[in-house]
Short mmCIF file of N, CA and C in Angstrom, two decimals:
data_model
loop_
_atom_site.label_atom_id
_atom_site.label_comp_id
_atom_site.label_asym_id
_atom_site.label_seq_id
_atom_site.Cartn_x
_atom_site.Cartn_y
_atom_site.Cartn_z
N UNK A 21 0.85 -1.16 0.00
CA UNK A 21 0.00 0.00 0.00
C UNK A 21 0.90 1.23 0.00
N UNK A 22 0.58 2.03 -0.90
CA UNK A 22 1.53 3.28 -1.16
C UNK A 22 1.06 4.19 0.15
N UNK A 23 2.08 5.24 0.63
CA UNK A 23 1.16 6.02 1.33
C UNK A 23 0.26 7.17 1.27
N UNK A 24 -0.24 7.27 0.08
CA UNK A 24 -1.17 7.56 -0.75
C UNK A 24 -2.43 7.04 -0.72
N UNK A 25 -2.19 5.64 -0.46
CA UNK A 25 -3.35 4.92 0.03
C UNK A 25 -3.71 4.51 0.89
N UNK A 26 -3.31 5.18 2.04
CA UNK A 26 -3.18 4.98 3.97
C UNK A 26 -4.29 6.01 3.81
N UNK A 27 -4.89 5.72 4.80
CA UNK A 27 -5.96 6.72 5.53
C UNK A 27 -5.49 6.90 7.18
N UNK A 28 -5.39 8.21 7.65
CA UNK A 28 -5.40 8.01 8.69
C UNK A 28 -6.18 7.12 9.70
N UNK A 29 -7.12 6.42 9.60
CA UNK A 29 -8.00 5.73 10.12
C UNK A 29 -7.04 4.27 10.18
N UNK A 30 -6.34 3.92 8.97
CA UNK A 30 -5.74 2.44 8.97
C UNK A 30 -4.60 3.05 8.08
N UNK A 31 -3.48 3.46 9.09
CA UNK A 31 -2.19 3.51 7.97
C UNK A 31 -1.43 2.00 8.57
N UNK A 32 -0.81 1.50 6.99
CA UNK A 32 -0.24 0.72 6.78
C UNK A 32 -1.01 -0.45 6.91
N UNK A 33 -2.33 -0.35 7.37
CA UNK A 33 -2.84 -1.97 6.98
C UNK A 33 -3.92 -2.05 5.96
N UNK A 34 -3.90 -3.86 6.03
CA UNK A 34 -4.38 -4.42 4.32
C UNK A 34 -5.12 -5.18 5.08
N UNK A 35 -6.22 -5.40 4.49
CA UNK A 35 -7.85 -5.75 4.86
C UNK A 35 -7.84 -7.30 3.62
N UNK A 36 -7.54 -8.37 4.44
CA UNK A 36 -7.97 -9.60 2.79
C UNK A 36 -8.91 -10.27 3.58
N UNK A 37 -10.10 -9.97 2.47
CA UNK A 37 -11.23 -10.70 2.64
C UNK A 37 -11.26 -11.94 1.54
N UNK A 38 -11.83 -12.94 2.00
CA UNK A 38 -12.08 -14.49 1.38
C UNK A 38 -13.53 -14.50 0.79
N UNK A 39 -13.31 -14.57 -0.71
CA UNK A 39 -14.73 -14.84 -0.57
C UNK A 39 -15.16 -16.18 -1.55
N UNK A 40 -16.46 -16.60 -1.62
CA UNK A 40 -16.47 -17.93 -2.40
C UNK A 40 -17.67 -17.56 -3.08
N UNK A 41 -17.17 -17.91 -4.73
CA UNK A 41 -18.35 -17.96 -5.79
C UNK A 41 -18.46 -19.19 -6.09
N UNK A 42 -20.23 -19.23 -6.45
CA UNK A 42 -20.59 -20.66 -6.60
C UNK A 42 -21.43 -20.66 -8.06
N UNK A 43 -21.07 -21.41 -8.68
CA UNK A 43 -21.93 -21.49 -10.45
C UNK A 43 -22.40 -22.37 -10.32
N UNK A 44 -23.42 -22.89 -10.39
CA UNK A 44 -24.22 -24.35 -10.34
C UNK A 44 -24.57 -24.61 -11.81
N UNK A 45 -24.29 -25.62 -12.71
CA UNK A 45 -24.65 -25.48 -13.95
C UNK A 45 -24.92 -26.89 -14.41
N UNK A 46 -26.22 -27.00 -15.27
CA UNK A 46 -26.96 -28.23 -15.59
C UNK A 46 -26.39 -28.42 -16.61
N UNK A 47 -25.96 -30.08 -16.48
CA UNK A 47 -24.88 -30.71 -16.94
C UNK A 47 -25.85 -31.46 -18.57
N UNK A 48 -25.37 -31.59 -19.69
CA UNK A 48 -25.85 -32.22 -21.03
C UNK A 48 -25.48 -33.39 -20.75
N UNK A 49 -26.68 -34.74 -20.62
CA UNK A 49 -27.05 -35.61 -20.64
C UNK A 49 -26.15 -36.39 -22.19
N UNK A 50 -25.43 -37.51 -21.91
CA UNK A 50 -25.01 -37.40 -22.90
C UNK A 50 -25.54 -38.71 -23.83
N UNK A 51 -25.47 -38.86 -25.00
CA UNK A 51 -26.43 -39.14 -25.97
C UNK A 51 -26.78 -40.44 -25.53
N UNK A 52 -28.16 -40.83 -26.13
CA UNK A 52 -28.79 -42.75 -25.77
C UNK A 52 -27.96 -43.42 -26.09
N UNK A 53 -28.05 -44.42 -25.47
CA UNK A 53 -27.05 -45.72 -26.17
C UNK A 53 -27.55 -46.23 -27.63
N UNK A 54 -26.79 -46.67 -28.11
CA UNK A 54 -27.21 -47.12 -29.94
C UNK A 54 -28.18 -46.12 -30.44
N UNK A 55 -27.25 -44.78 -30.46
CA UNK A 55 -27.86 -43.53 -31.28
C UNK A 55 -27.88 -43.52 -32.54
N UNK A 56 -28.60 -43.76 -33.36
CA UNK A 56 -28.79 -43.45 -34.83
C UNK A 56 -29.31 -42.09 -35.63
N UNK A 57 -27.94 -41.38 -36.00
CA UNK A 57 -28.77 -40.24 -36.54
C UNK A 57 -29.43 -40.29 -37.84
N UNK A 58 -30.39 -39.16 -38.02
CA UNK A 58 -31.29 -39.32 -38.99
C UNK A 58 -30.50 -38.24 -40.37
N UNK A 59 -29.39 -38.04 -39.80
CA UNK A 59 -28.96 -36.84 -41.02
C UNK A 59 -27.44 -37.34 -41.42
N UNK A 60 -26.86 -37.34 -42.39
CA UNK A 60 -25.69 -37.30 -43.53
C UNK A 60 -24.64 -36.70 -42.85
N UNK A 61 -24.88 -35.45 -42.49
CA UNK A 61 -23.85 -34.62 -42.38
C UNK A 61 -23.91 -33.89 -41.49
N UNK A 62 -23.10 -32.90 -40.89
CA UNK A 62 -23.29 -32.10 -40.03
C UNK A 62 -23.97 -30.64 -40.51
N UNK A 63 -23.87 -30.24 -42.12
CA UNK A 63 -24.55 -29.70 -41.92
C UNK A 63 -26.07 -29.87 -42.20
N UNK A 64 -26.51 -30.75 -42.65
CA UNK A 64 -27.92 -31.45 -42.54
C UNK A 64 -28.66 -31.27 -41.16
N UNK A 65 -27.46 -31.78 -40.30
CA UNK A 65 -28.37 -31.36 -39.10
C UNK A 65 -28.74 -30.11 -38.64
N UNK A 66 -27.19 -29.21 -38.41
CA UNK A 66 -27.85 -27.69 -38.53
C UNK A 66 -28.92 -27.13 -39.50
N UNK A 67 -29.32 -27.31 -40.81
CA UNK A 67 -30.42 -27.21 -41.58
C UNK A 67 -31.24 -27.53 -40.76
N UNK A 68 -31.54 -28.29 -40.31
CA UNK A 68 -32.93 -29.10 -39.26
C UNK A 68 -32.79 -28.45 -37.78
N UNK A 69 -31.89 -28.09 -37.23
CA UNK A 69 -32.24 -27.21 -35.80
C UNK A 69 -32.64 -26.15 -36.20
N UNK A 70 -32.15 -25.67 -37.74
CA UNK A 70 -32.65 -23.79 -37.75
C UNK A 70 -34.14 -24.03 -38.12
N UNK A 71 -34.88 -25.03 -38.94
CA UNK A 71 -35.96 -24.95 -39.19
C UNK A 71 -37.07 -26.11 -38.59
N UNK A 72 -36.71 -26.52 -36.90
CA UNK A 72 -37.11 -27.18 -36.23
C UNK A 72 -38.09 -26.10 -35.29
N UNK A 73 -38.06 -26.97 -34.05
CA UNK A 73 -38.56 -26.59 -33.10
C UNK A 73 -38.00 -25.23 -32.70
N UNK A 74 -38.07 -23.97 -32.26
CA UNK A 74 -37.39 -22.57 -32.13
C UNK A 74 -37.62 -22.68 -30.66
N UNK A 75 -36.21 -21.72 -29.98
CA UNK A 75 -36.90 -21.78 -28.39
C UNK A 75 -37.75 -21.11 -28.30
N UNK A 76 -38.34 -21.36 -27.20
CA UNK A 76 -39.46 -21.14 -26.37
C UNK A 76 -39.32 -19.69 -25.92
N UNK A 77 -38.46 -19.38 -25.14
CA UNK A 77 -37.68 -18.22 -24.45
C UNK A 77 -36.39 -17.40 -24.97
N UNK A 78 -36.07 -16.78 -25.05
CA UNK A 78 -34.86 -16.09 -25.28
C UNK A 78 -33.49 -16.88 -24.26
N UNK A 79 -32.47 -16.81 -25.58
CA UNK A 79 -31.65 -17.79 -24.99
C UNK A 79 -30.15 -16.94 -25.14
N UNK A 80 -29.16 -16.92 -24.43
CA UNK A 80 -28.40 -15.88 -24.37
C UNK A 80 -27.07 -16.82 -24.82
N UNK A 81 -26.91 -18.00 -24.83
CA UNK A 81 -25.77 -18.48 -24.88
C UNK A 81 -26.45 -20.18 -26.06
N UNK A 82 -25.68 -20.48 -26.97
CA UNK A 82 -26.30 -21.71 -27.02
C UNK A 82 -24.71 -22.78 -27.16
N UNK A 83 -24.71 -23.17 -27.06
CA UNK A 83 -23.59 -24.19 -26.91
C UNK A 83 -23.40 -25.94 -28.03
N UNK A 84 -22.40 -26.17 -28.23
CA UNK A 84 -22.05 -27.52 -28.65
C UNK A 84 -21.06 -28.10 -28.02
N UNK A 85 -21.31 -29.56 -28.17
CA UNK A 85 -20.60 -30.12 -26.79
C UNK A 85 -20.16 -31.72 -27.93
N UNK A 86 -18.88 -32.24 -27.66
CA UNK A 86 -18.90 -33.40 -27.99
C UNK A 86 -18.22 -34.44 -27.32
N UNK A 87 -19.56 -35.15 -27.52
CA UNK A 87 -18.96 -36.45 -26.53
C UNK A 87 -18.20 -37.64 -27.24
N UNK A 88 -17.29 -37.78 -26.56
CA UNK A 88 -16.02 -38.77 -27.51
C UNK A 88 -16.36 -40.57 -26.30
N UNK A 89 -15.96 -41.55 -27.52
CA UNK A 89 -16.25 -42.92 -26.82
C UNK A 89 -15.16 -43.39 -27.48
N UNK A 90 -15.09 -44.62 -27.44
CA UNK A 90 -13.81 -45.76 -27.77
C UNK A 90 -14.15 -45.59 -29.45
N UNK A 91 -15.64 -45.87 -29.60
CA UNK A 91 -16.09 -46.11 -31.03
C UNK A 91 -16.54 -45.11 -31.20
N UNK A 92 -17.33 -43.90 -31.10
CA UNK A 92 -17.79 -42.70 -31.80
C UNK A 92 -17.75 -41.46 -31.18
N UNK A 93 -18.01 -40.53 -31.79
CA UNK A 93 -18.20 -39.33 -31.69
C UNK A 93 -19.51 -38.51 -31.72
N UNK A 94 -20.25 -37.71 -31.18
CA UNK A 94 -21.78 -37.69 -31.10
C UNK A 94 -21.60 -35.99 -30.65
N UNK A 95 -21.92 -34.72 -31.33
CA UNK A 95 -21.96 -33.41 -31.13
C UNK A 95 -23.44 -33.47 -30.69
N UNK A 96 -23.68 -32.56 -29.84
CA UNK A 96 -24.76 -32.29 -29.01
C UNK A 96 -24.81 -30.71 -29.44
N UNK A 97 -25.94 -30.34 -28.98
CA UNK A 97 -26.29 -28.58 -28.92
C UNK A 97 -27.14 -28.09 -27.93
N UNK A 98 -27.18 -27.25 -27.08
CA UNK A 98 -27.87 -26.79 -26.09
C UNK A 98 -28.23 -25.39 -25.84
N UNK A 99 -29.15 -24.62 -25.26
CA UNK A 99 -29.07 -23.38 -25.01
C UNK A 99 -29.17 -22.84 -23.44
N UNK A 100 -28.66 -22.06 -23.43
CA UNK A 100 -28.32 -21.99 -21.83
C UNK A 100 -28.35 -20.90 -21.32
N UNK A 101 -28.99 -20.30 -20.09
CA UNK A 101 -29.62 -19.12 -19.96
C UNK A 101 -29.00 -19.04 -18.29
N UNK A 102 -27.98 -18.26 -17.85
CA UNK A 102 -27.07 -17.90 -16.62
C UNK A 102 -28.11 -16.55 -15.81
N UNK A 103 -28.19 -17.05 -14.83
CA UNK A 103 -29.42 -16.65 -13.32
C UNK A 103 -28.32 -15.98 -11.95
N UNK A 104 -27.77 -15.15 -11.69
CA UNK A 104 -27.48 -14.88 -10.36
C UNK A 104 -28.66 -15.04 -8.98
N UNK A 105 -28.07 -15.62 -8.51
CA UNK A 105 -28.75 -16.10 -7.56
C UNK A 105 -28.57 -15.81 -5.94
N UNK A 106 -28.19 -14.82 -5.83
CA UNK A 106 -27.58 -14.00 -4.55
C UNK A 106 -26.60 -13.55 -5.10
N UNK A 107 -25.73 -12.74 -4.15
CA UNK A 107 -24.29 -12.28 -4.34
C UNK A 107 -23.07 -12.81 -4.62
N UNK A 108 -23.45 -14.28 -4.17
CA UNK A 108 -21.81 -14.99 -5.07
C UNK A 108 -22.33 -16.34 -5.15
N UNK A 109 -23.63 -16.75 -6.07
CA UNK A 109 -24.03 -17.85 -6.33
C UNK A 109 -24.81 -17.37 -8.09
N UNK A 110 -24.42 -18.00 -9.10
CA UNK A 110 -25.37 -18.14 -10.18
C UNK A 110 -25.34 -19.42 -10.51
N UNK A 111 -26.69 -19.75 -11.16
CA UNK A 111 -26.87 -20.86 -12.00
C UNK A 111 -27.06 -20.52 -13.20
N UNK A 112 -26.56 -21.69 -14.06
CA UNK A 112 -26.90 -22.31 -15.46
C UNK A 112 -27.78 -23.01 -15.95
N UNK A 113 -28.71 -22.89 -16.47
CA UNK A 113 -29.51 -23.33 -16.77
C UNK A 113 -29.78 -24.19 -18.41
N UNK A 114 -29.81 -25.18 -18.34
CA UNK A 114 -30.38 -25.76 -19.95
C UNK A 114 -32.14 -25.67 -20.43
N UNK A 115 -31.94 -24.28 -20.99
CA UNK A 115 -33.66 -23.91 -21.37
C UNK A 115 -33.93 -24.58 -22.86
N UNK A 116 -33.30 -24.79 -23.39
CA UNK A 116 -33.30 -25.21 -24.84
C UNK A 116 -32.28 -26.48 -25.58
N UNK A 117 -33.37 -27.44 -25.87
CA UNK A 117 -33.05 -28.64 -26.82
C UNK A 117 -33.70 -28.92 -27.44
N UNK A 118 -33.00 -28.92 -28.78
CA UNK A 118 -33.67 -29.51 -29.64
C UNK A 118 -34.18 -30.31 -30.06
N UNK A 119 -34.87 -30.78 -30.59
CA UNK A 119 -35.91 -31.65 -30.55
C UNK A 119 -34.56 -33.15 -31.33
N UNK A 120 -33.40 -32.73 -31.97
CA UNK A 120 -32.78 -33.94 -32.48
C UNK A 120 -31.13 -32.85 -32.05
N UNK A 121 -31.09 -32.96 -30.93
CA UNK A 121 -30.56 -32.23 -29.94
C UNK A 121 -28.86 -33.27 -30.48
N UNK A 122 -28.60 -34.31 -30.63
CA UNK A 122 -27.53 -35.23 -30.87
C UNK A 122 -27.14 -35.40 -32.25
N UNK A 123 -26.15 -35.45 -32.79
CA UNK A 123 -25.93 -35.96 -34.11
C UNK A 123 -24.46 -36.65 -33.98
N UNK A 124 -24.55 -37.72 -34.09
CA UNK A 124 -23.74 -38.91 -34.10
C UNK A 124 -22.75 -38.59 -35.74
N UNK A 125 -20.77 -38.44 -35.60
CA UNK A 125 -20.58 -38.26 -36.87
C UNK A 125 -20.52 -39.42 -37.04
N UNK A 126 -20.57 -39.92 -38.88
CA UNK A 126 -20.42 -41.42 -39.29
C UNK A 126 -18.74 -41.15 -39.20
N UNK A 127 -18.12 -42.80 -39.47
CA UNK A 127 -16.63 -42.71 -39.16
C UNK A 127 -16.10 -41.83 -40.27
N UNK A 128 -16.80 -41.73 -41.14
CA UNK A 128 -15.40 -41.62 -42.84
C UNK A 128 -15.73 -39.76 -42.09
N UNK A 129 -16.30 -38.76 -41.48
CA UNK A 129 -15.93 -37.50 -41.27
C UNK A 129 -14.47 -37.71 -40.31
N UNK A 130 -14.29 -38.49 -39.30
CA UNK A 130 -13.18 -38.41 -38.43
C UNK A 130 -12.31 -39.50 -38.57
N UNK A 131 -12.31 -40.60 -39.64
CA UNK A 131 -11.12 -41.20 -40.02
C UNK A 131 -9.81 -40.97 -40.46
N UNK A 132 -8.81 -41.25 -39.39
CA UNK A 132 -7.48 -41.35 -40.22
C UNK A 132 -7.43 -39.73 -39.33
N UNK A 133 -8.21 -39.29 -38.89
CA UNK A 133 -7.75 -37.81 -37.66
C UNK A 133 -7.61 -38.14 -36.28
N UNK A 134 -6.63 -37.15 -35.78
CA UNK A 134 -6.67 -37.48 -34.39
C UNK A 134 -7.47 -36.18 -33.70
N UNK A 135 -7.32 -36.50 -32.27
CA UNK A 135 -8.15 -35.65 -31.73
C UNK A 135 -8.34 -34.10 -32.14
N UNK A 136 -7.18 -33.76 -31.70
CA UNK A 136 -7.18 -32.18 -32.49
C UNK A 136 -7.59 -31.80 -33.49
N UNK A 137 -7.20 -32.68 -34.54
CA UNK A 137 -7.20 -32.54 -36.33
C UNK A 137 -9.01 -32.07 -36.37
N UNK A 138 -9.66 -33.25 -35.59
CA UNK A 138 -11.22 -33.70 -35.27
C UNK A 138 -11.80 -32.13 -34.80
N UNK A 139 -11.25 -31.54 -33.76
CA UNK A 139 -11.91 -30.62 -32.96
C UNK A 139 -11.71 -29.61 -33.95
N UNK A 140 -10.40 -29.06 -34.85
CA UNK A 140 -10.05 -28.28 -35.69
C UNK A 140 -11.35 -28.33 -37.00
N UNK A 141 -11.55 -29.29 -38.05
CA UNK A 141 -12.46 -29.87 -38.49
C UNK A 141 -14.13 -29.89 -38.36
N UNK A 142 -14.56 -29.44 -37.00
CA UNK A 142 -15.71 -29.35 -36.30
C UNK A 142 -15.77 -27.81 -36.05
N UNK A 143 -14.54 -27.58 -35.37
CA UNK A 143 -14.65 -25.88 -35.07
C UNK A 143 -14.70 -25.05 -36.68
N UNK A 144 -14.04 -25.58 -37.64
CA UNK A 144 -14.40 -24.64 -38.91
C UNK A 144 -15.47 -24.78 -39.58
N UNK A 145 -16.35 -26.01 -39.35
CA UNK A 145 -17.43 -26.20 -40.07
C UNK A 145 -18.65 -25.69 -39.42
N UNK A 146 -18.80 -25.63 -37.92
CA UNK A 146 -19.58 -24.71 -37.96
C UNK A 146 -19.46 -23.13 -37.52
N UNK A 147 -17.83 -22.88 -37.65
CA UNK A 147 -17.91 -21.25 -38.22
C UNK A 147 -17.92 -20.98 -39.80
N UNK A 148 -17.96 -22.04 -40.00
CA UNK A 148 -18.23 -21.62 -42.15
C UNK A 148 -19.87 -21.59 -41.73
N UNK A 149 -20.57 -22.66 -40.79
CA UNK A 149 -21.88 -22.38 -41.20
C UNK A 149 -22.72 -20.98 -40.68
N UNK A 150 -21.84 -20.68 -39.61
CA UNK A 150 -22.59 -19.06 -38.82
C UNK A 150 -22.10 -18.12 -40.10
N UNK A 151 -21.52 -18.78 -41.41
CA UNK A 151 -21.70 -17.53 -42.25
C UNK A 151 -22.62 -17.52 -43.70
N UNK A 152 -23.22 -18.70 -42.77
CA UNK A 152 -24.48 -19.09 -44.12
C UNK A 152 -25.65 -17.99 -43.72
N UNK A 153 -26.49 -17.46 -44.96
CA UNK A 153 -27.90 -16.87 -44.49
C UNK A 153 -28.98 -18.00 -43.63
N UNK A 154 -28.81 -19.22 -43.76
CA UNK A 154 -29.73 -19.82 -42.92
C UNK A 154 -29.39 -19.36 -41.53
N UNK A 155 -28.06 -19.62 -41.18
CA UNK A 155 -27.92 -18.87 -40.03
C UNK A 155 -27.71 -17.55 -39.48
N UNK A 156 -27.83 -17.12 -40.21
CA UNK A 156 -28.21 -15.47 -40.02
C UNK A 156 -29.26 -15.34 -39.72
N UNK A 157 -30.26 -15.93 -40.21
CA UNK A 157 -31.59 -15.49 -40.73
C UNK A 157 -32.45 -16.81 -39.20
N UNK A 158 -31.54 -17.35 -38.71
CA UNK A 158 -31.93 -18.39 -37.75
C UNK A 158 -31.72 -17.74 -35.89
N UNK A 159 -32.87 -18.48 -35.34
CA UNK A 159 -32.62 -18.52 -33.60
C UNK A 159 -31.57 -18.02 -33.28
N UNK A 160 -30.10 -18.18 -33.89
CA UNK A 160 -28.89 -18.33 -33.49
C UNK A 160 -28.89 -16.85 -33.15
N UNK A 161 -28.77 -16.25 -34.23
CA UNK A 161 -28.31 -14.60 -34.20
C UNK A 161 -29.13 -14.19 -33.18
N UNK A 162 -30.02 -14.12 -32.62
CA UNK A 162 -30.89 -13.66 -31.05
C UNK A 162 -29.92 -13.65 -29.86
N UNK A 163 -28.77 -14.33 -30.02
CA UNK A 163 -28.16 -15.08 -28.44
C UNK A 163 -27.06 -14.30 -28.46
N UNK A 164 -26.60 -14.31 -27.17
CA UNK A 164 -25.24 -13.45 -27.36
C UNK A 164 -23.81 -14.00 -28.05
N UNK A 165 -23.85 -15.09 -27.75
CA UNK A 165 -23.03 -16.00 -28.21
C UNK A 165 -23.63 -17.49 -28.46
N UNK A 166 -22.57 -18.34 -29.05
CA UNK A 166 -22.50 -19.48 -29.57
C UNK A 166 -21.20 -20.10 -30.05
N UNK A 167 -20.84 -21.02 -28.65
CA UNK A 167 -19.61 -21.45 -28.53
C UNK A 167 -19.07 -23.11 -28.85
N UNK A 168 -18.56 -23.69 -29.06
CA UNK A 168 -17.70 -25.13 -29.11
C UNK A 168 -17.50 -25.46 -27.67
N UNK A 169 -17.75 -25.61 -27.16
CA UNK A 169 -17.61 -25.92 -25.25
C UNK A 169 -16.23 -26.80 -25.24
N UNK A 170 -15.72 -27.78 -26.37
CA UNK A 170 -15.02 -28.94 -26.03
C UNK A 170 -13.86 -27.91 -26.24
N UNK A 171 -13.84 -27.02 -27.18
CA UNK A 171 -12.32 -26.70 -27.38
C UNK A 171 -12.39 -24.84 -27.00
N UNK A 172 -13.62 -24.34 -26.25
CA UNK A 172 -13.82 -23.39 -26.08
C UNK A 172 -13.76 -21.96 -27.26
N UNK A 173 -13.93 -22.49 -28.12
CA UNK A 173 -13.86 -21.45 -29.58
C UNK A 173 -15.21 -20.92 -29.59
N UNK A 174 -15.12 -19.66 -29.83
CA UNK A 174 -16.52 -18.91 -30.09
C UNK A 174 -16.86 -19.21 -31.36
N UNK A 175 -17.95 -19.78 -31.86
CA UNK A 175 -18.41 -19.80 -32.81
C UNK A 175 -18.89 -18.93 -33.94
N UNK A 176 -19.41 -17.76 -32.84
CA UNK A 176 -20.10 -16.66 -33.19
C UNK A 176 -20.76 -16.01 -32.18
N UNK A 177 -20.28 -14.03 -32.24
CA UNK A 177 -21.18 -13.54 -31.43
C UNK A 177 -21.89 -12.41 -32.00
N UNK A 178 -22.78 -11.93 -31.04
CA UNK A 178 -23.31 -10.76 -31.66
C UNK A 178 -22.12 -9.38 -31.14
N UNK A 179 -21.18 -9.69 -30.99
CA UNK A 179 -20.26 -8.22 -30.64
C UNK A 179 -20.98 -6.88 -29.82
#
């Protein structure tokens, strides 16, 4: 503390307070066992969330998540709406899924890649797709963001 920043009231002492923040956040269920998706590609499926079911509520964050196994790979999507809840407690909330909320990739998208190559591969395809008019013109653009959760890449925000 400079003495500039002494008050006569407390010269030379430092006040450390402890404090504890708590985020409580609802965790994505991760996909059924012997998931069969109904779409080709990844972007087939985004085609079908933008002209599916729309949320319900205003959604500030929406998220993709992928869950990795011995044998597959399965991208999820969620929307998620953050609540303070006193002074050093918020929750997370999952307000929005889609109705085909999972899309399982077939092997020949992630064959012969390794993990990274995979996440690299996923993260550009759907920032090529936040620059399609479907998604412009889709739910998405409402939210503040829309992120890759596995490798933390913004997908897209509204700035």
């Amino acid at each position: 503390m400079s003495p500039e920043q002494q008050s006569e009231n407390s010269p030379g002492k430092i006040r450390i307070q402890y404090l504890q923040f708590k985020d409580i956040e609802d965790d994505i269920k991760p996909p059924p066992p012997n998931l069969v998706s109904k779409f080709k590609t990844l972007q087939d499926w985004l085609l079908d969330i933008c002209n599916s079911n729309k949320p319900k509520k205003s959604i500030i964050k929406f998220k993709f998540e992928l869950f990795e196994s011995a044998n597959d790979y399965t991208i999820v999507l969620a929307g998620v709406n953050t609540y303070d809840e006193g002074k050093n407690r918020s929750v997370t909330r999952i307000e929005y899924r889609p109705r085909n909320m999972y899309f399982k990739l077939q092997e020949t998208y992630y064959v012969g890649l390794d993990r990274q190559q995979l996440l690299d591969k996923l993260t550009a395809e759907l920032k090529d797709f936040s620059n399609t008019e479907k998604f412009r013109n889709s739910f998405f653009t409402k939210a503040r963001i829309v992120v890759f959760e596995t490798n933390g890449q913004t997908v897209w925000s509204a700035q």
